[in-house]
Coordinates of C-alpha atoms and ligand atoms in Angstrom, one line a residue:
X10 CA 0.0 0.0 0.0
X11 CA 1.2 3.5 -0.6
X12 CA -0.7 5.0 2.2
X13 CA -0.2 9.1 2.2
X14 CA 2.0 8.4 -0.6
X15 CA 1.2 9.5 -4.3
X16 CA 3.1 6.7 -5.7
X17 CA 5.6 3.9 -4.4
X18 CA 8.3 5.5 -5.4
X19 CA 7.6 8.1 -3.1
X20 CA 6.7 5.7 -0.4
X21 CA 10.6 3.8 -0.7
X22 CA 12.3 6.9 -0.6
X23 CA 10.9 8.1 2.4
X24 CA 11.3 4.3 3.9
X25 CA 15.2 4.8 3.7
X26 CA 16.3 6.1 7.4
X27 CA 14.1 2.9 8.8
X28 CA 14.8 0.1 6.3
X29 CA 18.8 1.6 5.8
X30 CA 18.6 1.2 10.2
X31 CA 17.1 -1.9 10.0
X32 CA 19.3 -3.4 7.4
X33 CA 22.6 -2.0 9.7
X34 CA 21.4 -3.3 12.9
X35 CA 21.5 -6.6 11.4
X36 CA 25.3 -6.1 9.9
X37 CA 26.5 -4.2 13.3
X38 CA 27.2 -5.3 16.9
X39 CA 26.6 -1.7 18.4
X40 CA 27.5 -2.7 22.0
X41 CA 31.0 -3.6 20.6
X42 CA 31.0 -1.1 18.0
X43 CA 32.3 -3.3 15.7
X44 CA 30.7 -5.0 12.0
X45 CA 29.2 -8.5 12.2
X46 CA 28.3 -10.5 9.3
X47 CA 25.5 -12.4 9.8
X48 CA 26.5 -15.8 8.1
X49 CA 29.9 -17.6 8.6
X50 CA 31.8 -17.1 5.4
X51 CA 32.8 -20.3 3.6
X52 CA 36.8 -18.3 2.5
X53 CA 38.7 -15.9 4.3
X54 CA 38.5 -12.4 3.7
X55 CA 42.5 -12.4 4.4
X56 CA 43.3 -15.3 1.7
X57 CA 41.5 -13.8 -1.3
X58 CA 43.3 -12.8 -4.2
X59 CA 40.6 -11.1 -6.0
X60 CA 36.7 -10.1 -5.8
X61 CA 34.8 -9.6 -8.9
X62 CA 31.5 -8.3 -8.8
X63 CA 28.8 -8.3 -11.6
X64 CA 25.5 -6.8 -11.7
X65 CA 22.9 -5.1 -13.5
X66 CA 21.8 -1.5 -13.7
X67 CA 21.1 0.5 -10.4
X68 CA 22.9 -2.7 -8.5
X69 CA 25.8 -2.3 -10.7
X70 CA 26.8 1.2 -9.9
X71 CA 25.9 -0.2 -5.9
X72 CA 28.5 -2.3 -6.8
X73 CA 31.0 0.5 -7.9
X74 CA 30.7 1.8 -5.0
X75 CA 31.6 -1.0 -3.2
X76 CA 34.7 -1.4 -5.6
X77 CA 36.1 1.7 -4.3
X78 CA 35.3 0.5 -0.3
X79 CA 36.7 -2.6 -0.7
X80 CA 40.3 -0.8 -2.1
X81 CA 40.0 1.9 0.1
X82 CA 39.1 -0.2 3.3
X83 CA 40.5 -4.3 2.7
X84 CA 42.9 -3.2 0.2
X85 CA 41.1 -6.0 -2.0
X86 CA 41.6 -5.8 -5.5
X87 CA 38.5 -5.7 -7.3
X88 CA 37.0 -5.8 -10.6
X89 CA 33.4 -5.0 -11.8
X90 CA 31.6 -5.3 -14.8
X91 CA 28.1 -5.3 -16.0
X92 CA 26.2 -8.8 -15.5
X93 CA 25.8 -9.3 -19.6
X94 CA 29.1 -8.5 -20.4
X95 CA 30.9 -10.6 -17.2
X96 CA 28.6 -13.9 -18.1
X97 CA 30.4 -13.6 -21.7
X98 CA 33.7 -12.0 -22.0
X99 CA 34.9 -15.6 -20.4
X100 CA 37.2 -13.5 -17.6
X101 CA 40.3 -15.1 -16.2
X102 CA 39.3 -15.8 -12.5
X103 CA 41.7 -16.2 -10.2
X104 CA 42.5 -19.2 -7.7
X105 CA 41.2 -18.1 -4.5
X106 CA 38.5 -15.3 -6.0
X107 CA 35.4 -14.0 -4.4
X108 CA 32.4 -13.2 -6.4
X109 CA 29.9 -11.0 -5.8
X110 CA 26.7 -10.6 -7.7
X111 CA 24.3 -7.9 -6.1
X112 CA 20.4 -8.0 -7.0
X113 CA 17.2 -6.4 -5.6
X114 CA 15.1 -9.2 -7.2
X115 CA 17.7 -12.0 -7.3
X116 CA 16.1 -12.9 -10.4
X117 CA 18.2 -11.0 -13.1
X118 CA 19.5 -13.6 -15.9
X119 CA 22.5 -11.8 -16.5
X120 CA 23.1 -11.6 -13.2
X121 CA 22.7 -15.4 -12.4
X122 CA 24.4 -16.4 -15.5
X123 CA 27.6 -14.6 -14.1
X124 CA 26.6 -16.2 -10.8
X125 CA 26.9 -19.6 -12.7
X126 CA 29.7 -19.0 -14.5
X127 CA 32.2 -17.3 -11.7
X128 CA 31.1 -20.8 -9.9
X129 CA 31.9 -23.2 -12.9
X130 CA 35.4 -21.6 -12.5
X131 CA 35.9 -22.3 -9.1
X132 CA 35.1 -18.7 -7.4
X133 CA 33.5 -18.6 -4.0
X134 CA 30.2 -16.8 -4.8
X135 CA 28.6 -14.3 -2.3
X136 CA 24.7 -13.2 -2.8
X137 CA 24.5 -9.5 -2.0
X138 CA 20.5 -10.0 -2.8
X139 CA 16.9 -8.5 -1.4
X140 CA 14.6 -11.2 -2.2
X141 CA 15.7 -14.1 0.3
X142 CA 13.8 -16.9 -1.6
X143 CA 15.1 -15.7 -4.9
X144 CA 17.1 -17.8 -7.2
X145 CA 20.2 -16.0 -6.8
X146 CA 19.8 -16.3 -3.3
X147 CA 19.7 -20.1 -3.3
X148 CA 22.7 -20.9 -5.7
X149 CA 24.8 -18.5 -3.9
X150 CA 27.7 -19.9 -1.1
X151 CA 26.8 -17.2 1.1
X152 CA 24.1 -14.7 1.1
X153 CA 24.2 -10.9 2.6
X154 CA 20.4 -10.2 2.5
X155 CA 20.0 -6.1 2.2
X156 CA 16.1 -6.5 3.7
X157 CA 15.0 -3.5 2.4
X158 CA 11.7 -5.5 2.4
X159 CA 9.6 -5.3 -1.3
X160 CA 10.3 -2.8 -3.9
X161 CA 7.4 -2.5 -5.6
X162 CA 8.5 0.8 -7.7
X163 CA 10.5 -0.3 -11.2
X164 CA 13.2 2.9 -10.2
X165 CA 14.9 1.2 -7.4
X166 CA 15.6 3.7 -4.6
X167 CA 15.6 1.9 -1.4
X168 CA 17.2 -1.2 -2.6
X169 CA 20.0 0.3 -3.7
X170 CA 20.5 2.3 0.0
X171 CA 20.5 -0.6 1.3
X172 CA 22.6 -2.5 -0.7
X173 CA 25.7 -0.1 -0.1
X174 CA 24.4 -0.7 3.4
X175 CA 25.7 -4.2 3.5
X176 CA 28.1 -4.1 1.0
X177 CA 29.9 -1.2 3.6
X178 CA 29.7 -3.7 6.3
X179 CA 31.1 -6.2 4.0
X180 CA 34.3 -4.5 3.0
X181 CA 34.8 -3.3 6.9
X182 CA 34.6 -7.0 7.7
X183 CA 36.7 -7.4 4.7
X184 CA 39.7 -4.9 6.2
X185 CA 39.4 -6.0 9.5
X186 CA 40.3 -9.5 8.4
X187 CA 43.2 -8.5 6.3
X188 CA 44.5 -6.4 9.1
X189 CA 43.9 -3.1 7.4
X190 CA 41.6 -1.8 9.3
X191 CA 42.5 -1.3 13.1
X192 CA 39.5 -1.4 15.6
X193 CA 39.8 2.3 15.7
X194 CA 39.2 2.7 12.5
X195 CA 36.5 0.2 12.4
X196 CA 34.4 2.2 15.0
X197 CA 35.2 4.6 13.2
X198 CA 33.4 3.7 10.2
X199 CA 31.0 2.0 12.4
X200 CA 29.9 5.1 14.1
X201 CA 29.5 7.2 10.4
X202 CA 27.8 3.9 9.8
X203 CA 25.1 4.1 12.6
X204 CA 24.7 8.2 11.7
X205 CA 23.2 7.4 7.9
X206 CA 19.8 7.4 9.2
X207 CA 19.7 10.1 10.7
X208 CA 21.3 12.0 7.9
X209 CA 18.9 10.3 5.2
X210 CA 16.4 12.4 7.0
X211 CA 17.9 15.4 6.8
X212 CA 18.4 14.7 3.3
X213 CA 14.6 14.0 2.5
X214 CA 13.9 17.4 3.4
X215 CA 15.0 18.7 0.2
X216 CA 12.0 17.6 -0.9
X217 CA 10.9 21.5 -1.8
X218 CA 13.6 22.6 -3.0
X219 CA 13.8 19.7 -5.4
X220 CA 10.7 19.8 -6.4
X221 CA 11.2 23.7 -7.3
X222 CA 14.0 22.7 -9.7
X223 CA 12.0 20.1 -11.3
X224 CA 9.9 22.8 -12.9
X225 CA 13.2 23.8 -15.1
X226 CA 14.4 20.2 -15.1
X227 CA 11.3 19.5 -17.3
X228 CA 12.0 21.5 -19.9
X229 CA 14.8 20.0 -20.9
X230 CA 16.0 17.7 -23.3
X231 CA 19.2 16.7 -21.6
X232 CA 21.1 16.6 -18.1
X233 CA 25.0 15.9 -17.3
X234 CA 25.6 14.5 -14.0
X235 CA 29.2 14.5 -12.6
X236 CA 31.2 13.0 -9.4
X237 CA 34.5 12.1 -8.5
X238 CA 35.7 8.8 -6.6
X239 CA 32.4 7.4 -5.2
X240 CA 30.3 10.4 -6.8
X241 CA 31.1 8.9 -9.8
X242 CA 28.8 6.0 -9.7
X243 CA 26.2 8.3 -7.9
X244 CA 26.4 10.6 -11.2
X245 CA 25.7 7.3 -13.2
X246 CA 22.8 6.3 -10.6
X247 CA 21.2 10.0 -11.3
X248 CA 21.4 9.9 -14.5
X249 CA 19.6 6.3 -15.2
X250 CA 17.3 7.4 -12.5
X251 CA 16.5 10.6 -14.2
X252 CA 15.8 8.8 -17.6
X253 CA 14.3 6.0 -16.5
X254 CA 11.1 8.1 -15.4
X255 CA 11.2 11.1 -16.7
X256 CA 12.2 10.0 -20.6
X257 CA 14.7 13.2 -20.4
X258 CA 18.5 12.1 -21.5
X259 CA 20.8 11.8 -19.3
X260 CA 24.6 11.0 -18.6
X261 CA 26.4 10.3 -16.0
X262 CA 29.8 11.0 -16.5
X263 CA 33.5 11.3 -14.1
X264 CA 34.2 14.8 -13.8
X265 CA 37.9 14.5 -15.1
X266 CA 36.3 13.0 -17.9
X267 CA 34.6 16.2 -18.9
X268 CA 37.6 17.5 -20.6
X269 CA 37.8 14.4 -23.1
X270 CA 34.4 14.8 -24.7
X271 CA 31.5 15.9 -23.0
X272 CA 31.9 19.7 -22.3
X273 CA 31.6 20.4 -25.9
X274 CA 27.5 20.2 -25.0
X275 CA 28.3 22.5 -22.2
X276 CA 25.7 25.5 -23.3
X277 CA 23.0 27.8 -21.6
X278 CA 20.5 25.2 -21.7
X279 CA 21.6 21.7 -20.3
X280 CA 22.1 21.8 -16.5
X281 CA 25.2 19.8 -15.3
X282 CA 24.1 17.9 -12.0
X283 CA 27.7 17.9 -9.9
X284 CA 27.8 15.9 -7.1
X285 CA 30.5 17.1 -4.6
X286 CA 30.6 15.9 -0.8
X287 CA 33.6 18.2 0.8
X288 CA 35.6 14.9 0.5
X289 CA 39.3 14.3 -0.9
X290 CA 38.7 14.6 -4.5
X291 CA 36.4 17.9 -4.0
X292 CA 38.8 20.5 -5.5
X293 CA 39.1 18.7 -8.2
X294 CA 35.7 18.4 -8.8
X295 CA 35.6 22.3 -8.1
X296 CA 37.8 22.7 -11.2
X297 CA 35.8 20.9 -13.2
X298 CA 32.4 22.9 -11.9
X299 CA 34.8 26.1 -13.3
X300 CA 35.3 24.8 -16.4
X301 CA 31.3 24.0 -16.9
X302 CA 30.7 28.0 -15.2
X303 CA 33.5 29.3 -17.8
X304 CA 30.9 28.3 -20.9
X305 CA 28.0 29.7 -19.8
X306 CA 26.6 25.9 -18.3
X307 CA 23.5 25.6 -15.5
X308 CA 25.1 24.5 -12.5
X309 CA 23.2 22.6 -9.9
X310 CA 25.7 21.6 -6.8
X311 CA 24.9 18.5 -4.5
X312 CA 27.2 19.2 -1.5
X313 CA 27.3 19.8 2.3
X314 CA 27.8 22.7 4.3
X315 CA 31.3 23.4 4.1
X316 CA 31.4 22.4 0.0
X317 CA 28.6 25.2 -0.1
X318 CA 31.2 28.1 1.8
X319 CA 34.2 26.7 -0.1
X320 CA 32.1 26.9 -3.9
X321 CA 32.7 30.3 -4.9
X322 CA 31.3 29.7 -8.3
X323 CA 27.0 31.0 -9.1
X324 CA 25.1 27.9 -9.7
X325 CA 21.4 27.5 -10.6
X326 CA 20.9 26.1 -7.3
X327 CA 22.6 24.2 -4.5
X328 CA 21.1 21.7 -2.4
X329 CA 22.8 21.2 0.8
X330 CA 23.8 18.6 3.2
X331 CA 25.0 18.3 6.6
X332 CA 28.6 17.6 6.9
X333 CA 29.5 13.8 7.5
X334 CA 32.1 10.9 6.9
X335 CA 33.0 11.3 3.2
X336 CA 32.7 7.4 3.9
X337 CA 28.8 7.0 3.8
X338 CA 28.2 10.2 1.7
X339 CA 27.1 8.1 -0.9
X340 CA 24.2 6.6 0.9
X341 CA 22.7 10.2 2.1
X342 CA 23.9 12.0 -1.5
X343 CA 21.5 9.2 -3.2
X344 CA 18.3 10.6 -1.8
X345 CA 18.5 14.1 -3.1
X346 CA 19.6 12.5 -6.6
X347 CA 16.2 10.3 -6.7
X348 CA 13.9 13.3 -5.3
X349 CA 15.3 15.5 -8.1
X350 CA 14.2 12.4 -10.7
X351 CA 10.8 11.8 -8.9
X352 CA 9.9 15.1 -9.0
X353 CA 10.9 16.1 -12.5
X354 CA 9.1 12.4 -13.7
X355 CA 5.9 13.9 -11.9
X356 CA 6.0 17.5 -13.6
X357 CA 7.0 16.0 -16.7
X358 CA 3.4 13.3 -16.1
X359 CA 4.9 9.9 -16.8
X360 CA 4.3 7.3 -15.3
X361 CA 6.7 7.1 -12.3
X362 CA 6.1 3.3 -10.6
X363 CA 5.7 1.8 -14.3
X364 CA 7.7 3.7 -16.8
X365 CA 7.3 2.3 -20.4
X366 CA 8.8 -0.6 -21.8
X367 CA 10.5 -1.6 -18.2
X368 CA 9.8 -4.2 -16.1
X369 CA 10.8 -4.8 -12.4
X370 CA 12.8 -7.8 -12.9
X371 CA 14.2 -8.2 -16.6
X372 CA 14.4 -12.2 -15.8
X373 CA 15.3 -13.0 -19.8
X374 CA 18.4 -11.6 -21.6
Ligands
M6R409 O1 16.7 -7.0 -9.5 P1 18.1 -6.4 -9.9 O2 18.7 -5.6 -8.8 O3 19.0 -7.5 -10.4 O4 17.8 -5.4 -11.1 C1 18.8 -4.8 -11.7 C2 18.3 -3.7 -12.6 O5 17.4 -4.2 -13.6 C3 17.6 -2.6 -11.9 O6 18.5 -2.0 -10.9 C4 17.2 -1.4 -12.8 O7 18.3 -0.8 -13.4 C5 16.3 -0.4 -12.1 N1 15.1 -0.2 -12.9 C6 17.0 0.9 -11.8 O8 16.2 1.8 -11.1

């Protein structure tokens, strides 16, 4: 049911702080302050040589994200690719590999044909997946359920919170086990962990303000989203969200990409969506923003408090967070990315929970 809720889509987003809570609490000990996975793991973290994940759409770029945690945090070399290109690009796997296929539905034939494969070749296979009962889930060595409980909406909002939910406790498990990670720095990470409720709410009340912008947003024919290191896949996130129910082109692209191709459709009438926690990488993205601002683009900055003093630049707007952990930013940055979608879908009319020629679960290739 949607109850006060104009569509599900709505509904999900706003389910985020409780289901995102929910899902932690299973993957944290909070009286030790320390990650625990739920399911004794059938490898060790500390032996693996390689993890290569595959997935599908909005769980692929979860999984891009968790490419960059499990580097940053396990120092774990990692590889990703989409689902329909890992199944058949017969990959070299390696002798003591981990593979990790993520899915909402659990259902996705790409997505269990890379399952099948990375298993034929002798690859532990870990189930990051939402639907317990799900075929994925049952073929899988171990399973890391995100419970973000049924997604009814095709744009997948709280299932993909929630996966980077339990893929971040994954790869602090991960670090801890390799000995990368000292227990400082997992509480550490445990306590910006614990916060991402709290700052998914704050984040929901750019509800307004989004939904101002969408006015402009529907009136145009394209949008450019940009972010560096884990903004990155957030850009690519906004972009498919953004297309997906509002029909309006989008691309997400790396902001040092900008420079090799897309900036020559920088003009007066495409916004550029940059998304720029005030995290290592955010100069750079500043000097990208200047180089949009220097031809004339429409600027709309995703970014906290202190990115907002620091950005000296005009933009068409600026949505701001509160500071946090550059490590979760990209569970709280996600929600203002799908409100600005939602809202622009419902100016624009469409269709939002069923959006043509889409299906919830694309079970055939
Ligand atoms: O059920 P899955 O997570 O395997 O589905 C993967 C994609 O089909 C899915 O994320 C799709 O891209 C969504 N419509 C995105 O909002």
């Amino acid at each position: 049911e949607k109850g006060n809720f104009r569509h599900f889509m709505a509904k999900e987003m706003h389910e985020q702080p409780e289901v995102v809570a929910h899902t932690l609490a299973h993957y944290i000990d909070m009286a030790n302050e320390t990650v625990q996975l739920p399911a004794d793991l059938p490898f060790d973290f500390a032996r693996l040589e390689r993890v290569s994940i595959a997935a599908c759409g909005t769980a692929y770029y979860a999984g891009i994200i968790a490419k960059y945690w499990f580097e940053r945090y396990a120092r774990l070399p990692v590889e990703i690719d989409v689902a329909s290109e890992f199944r058949y690009r017969e990959a070299p796997l390696p002798e003591n590999g981990l593979m990790v296929v993520i899915s909402q539905s659990g259902e996705t034939a790409d997505t269990l044909a890379s399952l099948r494969y990375a298993r034929a070749e002798g690859q532990h296979v870990m189930a990051v997946v939402n639907v317990p009962t799900s075929t994925i889930a049952r073929e899988a060595d171990v399973v890391m359920p995100t419970l973000a409980g049924p997604e009814i909406g095709v744009a997948s909002t709280k299932a993909f919170t929630c996966q980077l939910a339990t893929l971040a406790a994954v790869a602090v498990a991960a670090g801890r086990a390799r000995g990368v990670l000292s227990a400082e720095d997992e509480r550490a990470l445990v306590h910006a962990l614990v916060e991402v409720p709290r700052l998914m709410n704050e984040a929901l009340k750019l509800g307004p303000e989004t939904e101002t912008l969408s006015r402009s947003f529907s009136r145009v024919r394209d949008v450019l989203y940009l972010g560096r290191g884990t903004s990155y896949p957030l850009a690519l996130e906004g972009a498919l969200k953004l297309k997906e129910i509002s029909y309006i082109h989008a691309e997400g692209y790396a902001a040092g990409e900008l420079k090799h191709g897309p900036i020559a459709l920088i003009d007066e009438n495409m916004p550029v969506v940059v998304i720029a926690p005030h995290d290592s990488v955010f100069d750079k993205t500043m000097s990208n923003m200047q180089e949009v601002a220097a031809r004339g683009g429409r600027i709309v900055l995703i970014t906290d408090k202190t990115g907002a003093e620091q950005a000296s630049l005009e933009t068409e707007a600026t949505l701001v967070l509160p500071d946090m952990d550059p490590a979760i930013a990209p569970l709280v940055y996600a929600i203002p990315v799908q409100l600005l979608a939602y809202h622009t879908a419902v100016q624009m009319g469409t269709d939002v929970d069923q959006p043509r020629n889409l299906a919830k679960s694309v079970t055939v290739e």
